[in-house]
PDB file of C-alpha atoms and ligand atoms in Angstrom:
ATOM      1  CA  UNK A   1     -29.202  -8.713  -3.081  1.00 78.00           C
ATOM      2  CA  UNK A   2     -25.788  -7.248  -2.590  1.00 82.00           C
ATOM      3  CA  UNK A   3     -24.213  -6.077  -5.909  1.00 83.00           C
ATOM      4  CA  UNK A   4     -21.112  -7.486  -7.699  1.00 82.00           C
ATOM      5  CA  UNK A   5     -19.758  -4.552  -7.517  1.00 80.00           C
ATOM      6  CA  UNK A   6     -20.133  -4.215  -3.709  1.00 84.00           C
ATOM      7  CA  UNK A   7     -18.607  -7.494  -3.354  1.00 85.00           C
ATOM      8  CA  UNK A   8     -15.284  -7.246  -4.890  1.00 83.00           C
ATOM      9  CA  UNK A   9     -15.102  -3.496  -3.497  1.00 83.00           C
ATOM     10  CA  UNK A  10     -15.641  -5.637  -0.457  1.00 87.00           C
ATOM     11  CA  UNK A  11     -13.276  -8.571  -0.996  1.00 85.00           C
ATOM     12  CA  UNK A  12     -10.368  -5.721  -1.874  1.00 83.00           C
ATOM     13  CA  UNK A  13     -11.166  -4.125   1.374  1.00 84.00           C
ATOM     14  CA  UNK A  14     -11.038  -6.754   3.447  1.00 86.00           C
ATOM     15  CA  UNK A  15      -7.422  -6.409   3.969  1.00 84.00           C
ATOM     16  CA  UNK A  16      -6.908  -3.248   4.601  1.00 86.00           C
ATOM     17  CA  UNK A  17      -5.545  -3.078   8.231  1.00 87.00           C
ATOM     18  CA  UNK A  18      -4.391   0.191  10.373  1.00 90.00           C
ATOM     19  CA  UNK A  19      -0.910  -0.958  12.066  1.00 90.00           C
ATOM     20  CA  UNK A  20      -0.716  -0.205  15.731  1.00 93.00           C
ATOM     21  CA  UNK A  21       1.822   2.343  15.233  1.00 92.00           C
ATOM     22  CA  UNK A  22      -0.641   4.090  12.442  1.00 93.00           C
ATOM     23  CA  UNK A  23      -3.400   4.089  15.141  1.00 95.00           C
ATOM     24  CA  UNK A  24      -1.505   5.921  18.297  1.00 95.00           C
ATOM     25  CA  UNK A  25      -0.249   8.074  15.113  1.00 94.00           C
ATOM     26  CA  UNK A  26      -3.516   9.377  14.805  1.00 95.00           C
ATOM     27  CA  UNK A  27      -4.843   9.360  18.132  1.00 96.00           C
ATOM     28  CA  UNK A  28      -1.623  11.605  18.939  1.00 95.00           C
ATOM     29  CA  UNK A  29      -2.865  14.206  16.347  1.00 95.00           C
ATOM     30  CA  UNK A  30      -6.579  14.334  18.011  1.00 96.00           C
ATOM     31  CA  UNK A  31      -5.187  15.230  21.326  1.00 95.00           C
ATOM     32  CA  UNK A  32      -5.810  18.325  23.115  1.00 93.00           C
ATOM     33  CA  UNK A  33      -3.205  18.060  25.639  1.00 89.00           C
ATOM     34  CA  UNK A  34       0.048  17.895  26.086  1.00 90.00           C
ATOM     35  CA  UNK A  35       0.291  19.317  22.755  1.00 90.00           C
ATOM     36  CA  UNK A  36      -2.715  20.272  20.481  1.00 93.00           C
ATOM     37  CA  UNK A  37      -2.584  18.028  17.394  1.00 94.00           C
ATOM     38  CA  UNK A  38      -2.608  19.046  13.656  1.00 94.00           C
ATOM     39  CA  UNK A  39      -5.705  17.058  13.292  1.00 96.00           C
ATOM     40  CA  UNK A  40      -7.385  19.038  16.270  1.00 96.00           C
ATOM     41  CA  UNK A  41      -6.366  22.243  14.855  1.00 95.00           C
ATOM     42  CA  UNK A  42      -8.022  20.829  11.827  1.00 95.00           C
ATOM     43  CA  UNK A  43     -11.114  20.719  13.546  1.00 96.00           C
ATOM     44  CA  UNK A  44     -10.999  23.749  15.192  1.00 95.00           C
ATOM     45  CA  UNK A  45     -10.553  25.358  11.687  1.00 94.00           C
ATOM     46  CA  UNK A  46     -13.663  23.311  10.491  1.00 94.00           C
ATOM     47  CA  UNK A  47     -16.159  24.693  12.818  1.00 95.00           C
ATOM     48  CA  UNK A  48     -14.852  28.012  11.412  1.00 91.00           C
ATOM     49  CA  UNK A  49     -16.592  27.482   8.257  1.00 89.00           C
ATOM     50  CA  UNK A  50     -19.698  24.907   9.587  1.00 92.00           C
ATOM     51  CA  UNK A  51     -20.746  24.791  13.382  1.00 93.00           C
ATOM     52  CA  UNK A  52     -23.920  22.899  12.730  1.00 94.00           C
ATOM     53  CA  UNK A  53     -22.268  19.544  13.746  1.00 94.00           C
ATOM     54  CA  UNK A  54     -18.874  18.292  15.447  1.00 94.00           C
ATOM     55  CA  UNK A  55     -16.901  17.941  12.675  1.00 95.00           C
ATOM     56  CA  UNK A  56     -14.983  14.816  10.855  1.00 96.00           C
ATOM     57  CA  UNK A  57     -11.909  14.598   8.945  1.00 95.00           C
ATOM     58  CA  UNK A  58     -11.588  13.438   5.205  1.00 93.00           C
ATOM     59  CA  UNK A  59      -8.363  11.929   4.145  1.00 93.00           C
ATOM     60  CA  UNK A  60      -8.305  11.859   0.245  1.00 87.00           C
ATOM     61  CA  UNK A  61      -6.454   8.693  -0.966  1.00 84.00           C
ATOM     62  CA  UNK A  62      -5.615  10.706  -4.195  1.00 76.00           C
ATOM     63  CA  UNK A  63      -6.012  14.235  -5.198  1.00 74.00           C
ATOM     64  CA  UNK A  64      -5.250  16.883  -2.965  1.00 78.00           C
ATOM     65  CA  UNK A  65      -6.882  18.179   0.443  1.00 83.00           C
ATOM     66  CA  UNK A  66      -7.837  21.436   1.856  1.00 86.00           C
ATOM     67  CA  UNK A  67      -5.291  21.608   4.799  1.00 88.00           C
ATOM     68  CA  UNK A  68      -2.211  20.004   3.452  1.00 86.00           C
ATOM     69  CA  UNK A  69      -0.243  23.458   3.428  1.00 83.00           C
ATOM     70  CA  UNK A  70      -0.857  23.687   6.806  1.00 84.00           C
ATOM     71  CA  UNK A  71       0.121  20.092   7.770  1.00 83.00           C
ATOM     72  CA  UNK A  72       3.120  20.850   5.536  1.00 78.00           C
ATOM     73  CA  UNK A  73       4.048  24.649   7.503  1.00 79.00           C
ATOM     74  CA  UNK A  74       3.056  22.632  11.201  1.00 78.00           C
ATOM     75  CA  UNK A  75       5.802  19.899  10.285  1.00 74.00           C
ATOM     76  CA  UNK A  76       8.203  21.349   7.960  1.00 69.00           C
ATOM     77  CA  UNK A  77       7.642  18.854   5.219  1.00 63.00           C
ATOM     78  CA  UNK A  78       6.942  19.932   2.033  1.00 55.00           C
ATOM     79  CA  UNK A  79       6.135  23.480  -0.098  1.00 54.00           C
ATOM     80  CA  UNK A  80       3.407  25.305   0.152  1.00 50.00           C
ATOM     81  CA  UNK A  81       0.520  26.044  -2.482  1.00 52.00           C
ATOM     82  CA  UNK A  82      -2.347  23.792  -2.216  1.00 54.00           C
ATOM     83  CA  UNK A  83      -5.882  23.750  -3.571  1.00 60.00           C
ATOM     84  CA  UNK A  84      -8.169  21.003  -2.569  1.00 66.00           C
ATOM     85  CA  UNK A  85     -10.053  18.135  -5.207  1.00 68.00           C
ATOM     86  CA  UNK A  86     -13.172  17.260  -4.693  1.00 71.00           C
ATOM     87  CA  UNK A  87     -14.520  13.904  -5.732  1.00 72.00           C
ATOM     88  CA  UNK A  88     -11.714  11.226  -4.193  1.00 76.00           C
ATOM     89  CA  UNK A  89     -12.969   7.906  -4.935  1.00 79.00           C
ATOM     90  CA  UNK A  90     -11.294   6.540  -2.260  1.00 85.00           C
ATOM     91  CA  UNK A  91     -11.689   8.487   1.424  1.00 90.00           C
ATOM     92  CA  UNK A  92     -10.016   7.772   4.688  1.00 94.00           C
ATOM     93  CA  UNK A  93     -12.598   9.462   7.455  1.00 96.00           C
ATOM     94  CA  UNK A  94     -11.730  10.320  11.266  1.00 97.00           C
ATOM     95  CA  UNK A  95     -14.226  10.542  13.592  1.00 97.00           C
ATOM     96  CA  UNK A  96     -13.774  11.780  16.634  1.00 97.00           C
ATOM     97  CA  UNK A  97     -15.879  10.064  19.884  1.00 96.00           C
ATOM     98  CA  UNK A  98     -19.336  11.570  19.869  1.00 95.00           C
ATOM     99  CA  UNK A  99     -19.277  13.496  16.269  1.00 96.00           C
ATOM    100  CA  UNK A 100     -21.118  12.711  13.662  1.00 95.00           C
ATOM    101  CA  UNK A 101     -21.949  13.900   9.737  1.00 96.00           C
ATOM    102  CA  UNK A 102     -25.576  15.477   9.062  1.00 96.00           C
ATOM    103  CA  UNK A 103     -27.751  13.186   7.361  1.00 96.00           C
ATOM    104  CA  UNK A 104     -26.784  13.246   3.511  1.00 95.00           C
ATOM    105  CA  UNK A 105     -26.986  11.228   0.158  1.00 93.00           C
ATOM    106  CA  UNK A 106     -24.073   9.757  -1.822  1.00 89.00           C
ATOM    107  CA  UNK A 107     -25.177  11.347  -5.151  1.00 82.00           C
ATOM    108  CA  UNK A 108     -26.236   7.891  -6.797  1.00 85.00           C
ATOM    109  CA  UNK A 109     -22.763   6.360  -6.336  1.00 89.00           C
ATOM    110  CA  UNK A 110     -22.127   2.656  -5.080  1.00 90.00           C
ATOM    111  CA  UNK A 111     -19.693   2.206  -2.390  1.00 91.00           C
ATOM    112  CA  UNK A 112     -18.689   1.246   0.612  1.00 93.00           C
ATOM    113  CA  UNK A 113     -17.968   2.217   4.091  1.00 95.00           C
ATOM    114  CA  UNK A 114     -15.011  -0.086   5.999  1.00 95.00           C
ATOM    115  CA  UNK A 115     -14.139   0.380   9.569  1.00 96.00           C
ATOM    116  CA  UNK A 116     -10.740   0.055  10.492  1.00 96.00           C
ATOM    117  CA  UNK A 117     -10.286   1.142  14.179  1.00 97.00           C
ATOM    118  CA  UNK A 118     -13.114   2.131  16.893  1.00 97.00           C
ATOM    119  CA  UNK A 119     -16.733   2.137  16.392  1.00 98.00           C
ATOM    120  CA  UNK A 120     -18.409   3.664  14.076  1.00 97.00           C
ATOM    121  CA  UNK A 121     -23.086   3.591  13.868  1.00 98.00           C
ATOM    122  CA  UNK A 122     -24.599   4.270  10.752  1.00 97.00           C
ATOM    123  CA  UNK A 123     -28.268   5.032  10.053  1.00 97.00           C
ATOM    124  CA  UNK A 124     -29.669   4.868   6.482  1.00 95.00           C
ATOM    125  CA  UNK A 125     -32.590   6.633   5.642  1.00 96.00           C
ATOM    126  CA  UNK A 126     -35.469   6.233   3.311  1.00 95.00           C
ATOM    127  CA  UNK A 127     -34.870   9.348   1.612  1.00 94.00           C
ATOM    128  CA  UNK A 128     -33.047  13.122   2.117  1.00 94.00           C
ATOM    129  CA  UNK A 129     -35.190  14.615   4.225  1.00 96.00           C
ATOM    130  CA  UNK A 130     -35.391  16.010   7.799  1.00 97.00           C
ATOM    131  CA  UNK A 131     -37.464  13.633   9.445  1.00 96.00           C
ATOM    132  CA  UNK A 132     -37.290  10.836   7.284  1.00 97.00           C
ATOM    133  CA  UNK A 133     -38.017   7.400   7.985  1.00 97.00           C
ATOM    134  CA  UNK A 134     -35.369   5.432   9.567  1.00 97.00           C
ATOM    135  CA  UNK A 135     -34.345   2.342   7.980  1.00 95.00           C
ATOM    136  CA  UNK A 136     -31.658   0.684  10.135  1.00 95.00           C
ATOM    137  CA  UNK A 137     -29.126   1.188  12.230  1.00 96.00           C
ATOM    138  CA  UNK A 138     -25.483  -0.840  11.436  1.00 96.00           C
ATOM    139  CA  UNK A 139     -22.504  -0.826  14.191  1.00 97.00           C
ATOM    140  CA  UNK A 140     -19.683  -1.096  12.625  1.00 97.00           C
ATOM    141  CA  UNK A 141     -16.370  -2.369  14.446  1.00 97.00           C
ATOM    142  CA  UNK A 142     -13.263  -2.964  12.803  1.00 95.00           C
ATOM    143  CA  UNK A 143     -12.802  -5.441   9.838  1.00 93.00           C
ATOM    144  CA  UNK A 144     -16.584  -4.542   9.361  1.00 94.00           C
ATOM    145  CA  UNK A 145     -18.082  -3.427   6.025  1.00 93.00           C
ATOM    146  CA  UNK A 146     -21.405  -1.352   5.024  1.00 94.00           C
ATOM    147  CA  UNK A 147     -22.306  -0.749   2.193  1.00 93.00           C
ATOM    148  CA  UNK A 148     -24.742   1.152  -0.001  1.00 92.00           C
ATOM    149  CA  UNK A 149     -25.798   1.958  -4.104  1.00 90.00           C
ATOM    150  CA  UNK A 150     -27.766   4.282  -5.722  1.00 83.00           C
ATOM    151  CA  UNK A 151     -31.342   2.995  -4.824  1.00 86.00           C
ATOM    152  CA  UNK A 152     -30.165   1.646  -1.377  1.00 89.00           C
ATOM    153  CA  UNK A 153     -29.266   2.690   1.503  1.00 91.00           C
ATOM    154  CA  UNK A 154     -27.626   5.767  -0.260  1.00 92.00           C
ATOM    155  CA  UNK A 155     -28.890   8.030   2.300  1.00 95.00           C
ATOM    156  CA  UNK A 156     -27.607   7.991   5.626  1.00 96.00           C
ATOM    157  CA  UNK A 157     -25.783   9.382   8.843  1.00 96.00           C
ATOM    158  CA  UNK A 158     -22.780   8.778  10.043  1.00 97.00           C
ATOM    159  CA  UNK A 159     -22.088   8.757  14.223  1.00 97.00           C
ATOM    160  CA  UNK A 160     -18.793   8.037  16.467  1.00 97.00           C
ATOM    161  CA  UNK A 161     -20.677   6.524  19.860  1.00 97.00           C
ATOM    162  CA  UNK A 162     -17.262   6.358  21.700  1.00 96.00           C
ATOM    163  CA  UNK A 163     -16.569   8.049  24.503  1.00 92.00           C
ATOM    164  CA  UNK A 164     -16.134  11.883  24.288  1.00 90.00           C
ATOM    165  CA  UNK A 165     -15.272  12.756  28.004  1.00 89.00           C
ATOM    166  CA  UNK A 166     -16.575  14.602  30.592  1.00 89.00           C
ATOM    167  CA  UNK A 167     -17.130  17.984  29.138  1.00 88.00           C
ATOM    168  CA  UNK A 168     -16.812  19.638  25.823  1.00 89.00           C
ATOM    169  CA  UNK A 169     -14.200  21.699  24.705  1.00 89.00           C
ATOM    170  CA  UNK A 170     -13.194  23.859  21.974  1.00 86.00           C
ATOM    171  CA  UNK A 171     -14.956  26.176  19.825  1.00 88.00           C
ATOM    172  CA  UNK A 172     -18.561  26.452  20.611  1.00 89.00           C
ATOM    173  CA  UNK A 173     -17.981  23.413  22.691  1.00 90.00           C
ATOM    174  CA  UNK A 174     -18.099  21.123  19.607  1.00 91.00           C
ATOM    175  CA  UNK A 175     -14.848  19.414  20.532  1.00 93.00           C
ATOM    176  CA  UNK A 176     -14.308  17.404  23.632  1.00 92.00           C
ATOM    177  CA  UNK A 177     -11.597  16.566  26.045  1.00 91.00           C
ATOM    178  CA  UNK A 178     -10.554  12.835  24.480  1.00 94.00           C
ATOM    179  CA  UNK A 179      -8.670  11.695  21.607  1.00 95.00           C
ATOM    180  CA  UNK A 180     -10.818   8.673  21.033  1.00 96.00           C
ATOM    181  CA  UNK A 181     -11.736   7.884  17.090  1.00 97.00           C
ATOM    182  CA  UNK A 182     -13.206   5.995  14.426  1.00 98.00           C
ATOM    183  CA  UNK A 183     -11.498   5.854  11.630  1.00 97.00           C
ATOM    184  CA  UNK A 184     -13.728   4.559   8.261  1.00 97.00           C
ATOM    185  CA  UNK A 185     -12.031   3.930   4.758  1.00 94.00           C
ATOM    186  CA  UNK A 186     -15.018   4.571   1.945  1.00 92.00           C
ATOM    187  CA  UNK A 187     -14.641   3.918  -1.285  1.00 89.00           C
ATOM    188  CA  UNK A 188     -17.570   5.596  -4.127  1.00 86.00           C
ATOM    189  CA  UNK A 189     -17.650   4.331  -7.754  1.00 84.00           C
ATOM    190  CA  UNK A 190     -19.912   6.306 -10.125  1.00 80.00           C
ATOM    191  CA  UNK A 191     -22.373   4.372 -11.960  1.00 76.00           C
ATOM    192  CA  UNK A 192     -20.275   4.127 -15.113  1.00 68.00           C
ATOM    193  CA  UNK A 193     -17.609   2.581 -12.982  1.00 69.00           C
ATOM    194  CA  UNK A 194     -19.374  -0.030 -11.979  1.00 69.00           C
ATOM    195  CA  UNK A 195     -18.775  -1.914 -15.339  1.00 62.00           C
ATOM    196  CA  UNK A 196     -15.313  -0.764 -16.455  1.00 54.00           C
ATOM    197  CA  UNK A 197     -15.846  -1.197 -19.979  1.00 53.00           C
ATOM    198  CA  UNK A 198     -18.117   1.994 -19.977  1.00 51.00           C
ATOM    199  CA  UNK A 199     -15.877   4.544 -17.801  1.00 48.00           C
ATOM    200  CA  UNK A 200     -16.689   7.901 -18.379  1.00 50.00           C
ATOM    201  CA  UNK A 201     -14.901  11.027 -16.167  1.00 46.00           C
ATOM    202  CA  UNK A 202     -16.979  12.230 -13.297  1.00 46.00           C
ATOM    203  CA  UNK A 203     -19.535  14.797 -13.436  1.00 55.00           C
ATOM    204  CA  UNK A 204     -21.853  16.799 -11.321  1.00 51.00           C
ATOM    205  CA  UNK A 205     -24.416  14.418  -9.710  1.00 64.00           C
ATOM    206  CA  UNK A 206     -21.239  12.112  -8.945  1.00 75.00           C
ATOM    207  CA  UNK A 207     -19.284  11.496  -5.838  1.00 78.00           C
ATOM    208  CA  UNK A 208     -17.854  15.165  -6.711  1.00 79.00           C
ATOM    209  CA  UNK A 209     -21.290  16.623  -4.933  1.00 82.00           C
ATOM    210  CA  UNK A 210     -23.207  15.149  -2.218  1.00 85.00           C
ATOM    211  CA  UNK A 211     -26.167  16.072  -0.125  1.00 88.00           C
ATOM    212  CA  UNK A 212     -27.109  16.834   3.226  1.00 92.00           C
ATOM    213  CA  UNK A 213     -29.564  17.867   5.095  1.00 95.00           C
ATOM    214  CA  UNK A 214     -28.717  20.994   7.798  1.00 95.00           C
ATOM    215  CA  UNK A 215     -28.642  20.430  11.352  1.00 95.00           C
ATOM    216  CA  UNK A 216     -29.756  23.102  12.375  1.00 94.00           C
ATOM    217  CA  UNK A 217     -31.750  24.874   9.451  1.00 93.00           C
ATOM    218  CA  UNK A 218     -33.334  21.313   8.722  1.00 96.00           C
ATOM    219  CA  UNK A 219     -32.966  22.303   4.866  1.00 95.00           C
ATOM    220  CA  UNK A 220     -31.339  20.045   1.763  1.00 93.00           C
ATOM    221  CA  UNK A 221     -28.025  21.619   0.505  1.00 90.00           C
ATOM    222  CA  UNK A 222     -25.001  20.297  -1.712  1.00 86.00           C
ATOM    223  CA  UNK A 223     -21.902  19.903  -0.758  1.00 81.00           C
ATOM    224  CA  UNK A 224     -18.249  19.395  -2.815  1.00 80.00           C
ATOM    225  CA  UNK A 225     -16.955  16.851  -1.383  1.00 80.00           C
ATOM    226  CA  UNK A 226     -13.263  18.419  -0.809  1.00 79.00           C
ATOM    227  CA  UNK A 227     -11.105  16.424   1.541  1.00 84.00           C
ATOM    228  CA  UNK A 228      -9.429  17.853   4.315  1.00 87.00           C
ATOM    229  CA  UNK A 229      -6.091  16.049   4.248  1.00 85.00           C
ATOM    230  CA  UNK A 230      -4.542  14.002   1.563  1.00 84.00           C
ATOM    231  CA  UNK A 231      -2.724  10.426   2.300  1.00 82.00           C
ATOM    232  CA  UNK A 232       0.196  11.076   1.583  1.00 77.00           C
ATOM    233  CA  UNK A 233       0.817  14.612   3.741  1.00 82.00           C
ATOM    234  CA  UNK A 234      -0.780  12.623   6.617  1.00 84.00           C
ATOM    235  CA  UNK A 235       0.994   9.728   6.440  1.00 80.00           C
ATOM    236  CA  UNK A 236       4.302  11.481   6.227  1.00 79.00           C
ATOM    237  CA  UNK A 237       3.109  13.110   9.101  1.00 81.00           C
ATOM    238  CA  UNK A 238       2.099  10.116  11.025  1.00 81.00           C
ATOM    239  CA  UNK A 239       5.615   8.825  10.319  1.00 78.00           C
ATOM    240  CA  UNK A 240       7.537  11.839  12.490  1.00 75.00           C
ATOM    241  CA  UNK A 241       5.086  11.090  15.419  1.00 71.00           C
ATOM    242  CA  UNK A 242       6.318   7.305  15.404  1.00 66.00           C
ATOM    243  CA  UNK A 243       9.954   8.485  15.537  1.00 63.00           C
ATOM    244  CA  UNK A 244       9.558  11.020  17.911  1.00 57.00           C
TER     245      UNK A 244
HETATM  246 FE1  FE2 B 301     -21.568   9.025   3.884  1.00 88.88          FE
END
C-alpha cells in the first residue's frame, strides 16, 4: 500500500509544471555548441572529482549549492562566497540523455521522484549491493510520479534513455554531443517528518547522507548529498537566456 505520506507529497506535486520557456532555458545551458553552457561546464567540473559515471545535476530548492559562485562569476549576477548544504529536502535533478546515478539508497527517507520534462527509467533494487536483485523497472514521462520509503523501493538507479548522439564528448568521453534531458523534481522527508507533530532536525542517517554503490570499484560508500546548483541562482540564470 502506498503511504499517506506519499500521497499528499504526490497530490502537491502534481502541479508542478516546467513552462516552455523554463525547458529551452535549460536545454540552452546543456549545449556544447554554439556556446558551451554553465550547466555543461558543470559537468565537466563533476567528472573532475567522480568519473565513475556520466554525471547529473542537483538543483537544491533551498540551501545553497556547490557551483553557485561560478554561475554567479559566468553571468554577473550576484557576489561571490558560497559553500554548499547538504540535505535539501526538496531537489530539482538534470539528467542529461544517456547518464545515469550509480545504484544507491535514500538513507531510510520517504519521498518521491516527479518527472517534469523527458524520460527518465528507474530501477529499484532489493538491497545496496553490486549485483543485487532487480525489482522493477518504472519509465517515467512527464506528469509521472515514483515513489519510494524506507522499507521500499529505497534502493535504486536512476537512468536518462534519451538520445545522447552519435559520439561522446568531453572529458573521458562521459559527455556527449546533445543537449537532450530529463529533468526529475524529488522531494525526501525524514521519518520524523512524516507525522509533523514529531519533527525533529535532520541527522546523519537522513537525506543529509546517502549511499551508493561504485561503478567501477563495485564497493558501498556514503555520500553528502550537496547540490550542485541552488533554485534560485539557476533560475535567475534561466531568466537572462529567455531575454537574450
Ligand atoms: Fe535517488
Amino acid at each position: 500500500m502506498v503511504p499517506a505520506s506519499v500521497m499528499d507529497l504526490a497530490n502537491k506535486a502534481s502541479d508542478i509544471r516546467f513552462s516552455a520557456w523554463e525547458i529551452e532555458a535549460i536545454r540552452m545551458e546543456l549545449e556544447l555548441k554554439p556556446r558551451k553552457g554553465l550547466l555543461r561546464k558543470i559537468l565537466e567540473e563533476k567528472i573532475n572529482d567522480d568519473d565513475s559515471h556520466p554525471p547529473y545535476i542537483r538543483v537544491a530548492c533551498t540551501g545553497k549549492g556547490k557551483y553557485d559562485s561560478m554561475a554567479r562569476k559566468h553571468y554577473g549576477l550576484l557576489p561571490d562566497g558560497d559553500h554548499a548544504d547538504a540535505g535539501s529536502p526538496a531537489v530539482l535533478e538534470i539528467w542529461p540523455a544517456q547518464h545515469y546515478s550509480p545504484m544507491h539508497s535514500h538513507g531510510g527517507t520517504t519521498g518521491i521522484i516527479y518527472c517534469l520534462t523527458g524520460q527518465i527509467d528507474v530501477m529499484a533494487y532489493e538491497e545496496l549491493r553490486w549485483g543485487a536483485t532487480e525489482l522493477g523497472l518504472l519509465t517515467l514521462t512527464p506528469g509521472q510520479c515514483a515513489w519510494l520509503a524506507a522499507d521500499k523501493f529505497g534502493v535504486h538507479k536512476v537512468y536518462c534513455p534519451m538520445d545522447g548522439g552519435s559520439k561522446p564528448v568531453g572529458p573521458w568521453n562521459l559527455l556527449n554531443e546533445t543537449s537532450d534531458y530529463a529533468a526529475t523534481f524529488h522531494v525526501y522527508l525524514n521519518e520524523e517528518e512524516t507525522v509533523p507533530d514529531t519533527y525533529v532536525p535532520a541527522e546523519l542517517g537522513t537525506r543529509d547522507v546517502f549511499e551508493y554503490v561504485h561503478e567501477i570499484e563495485h564497493d558501498r560508500r556514503k555520500f553528502a548529498t550537496y547540490s550542485d546548483l541552488s533554485w534560485h541562482v539557476l533560475r535567475r540564470v534561466l531568466a537572462k537566456n529567455s531575454s537574450t
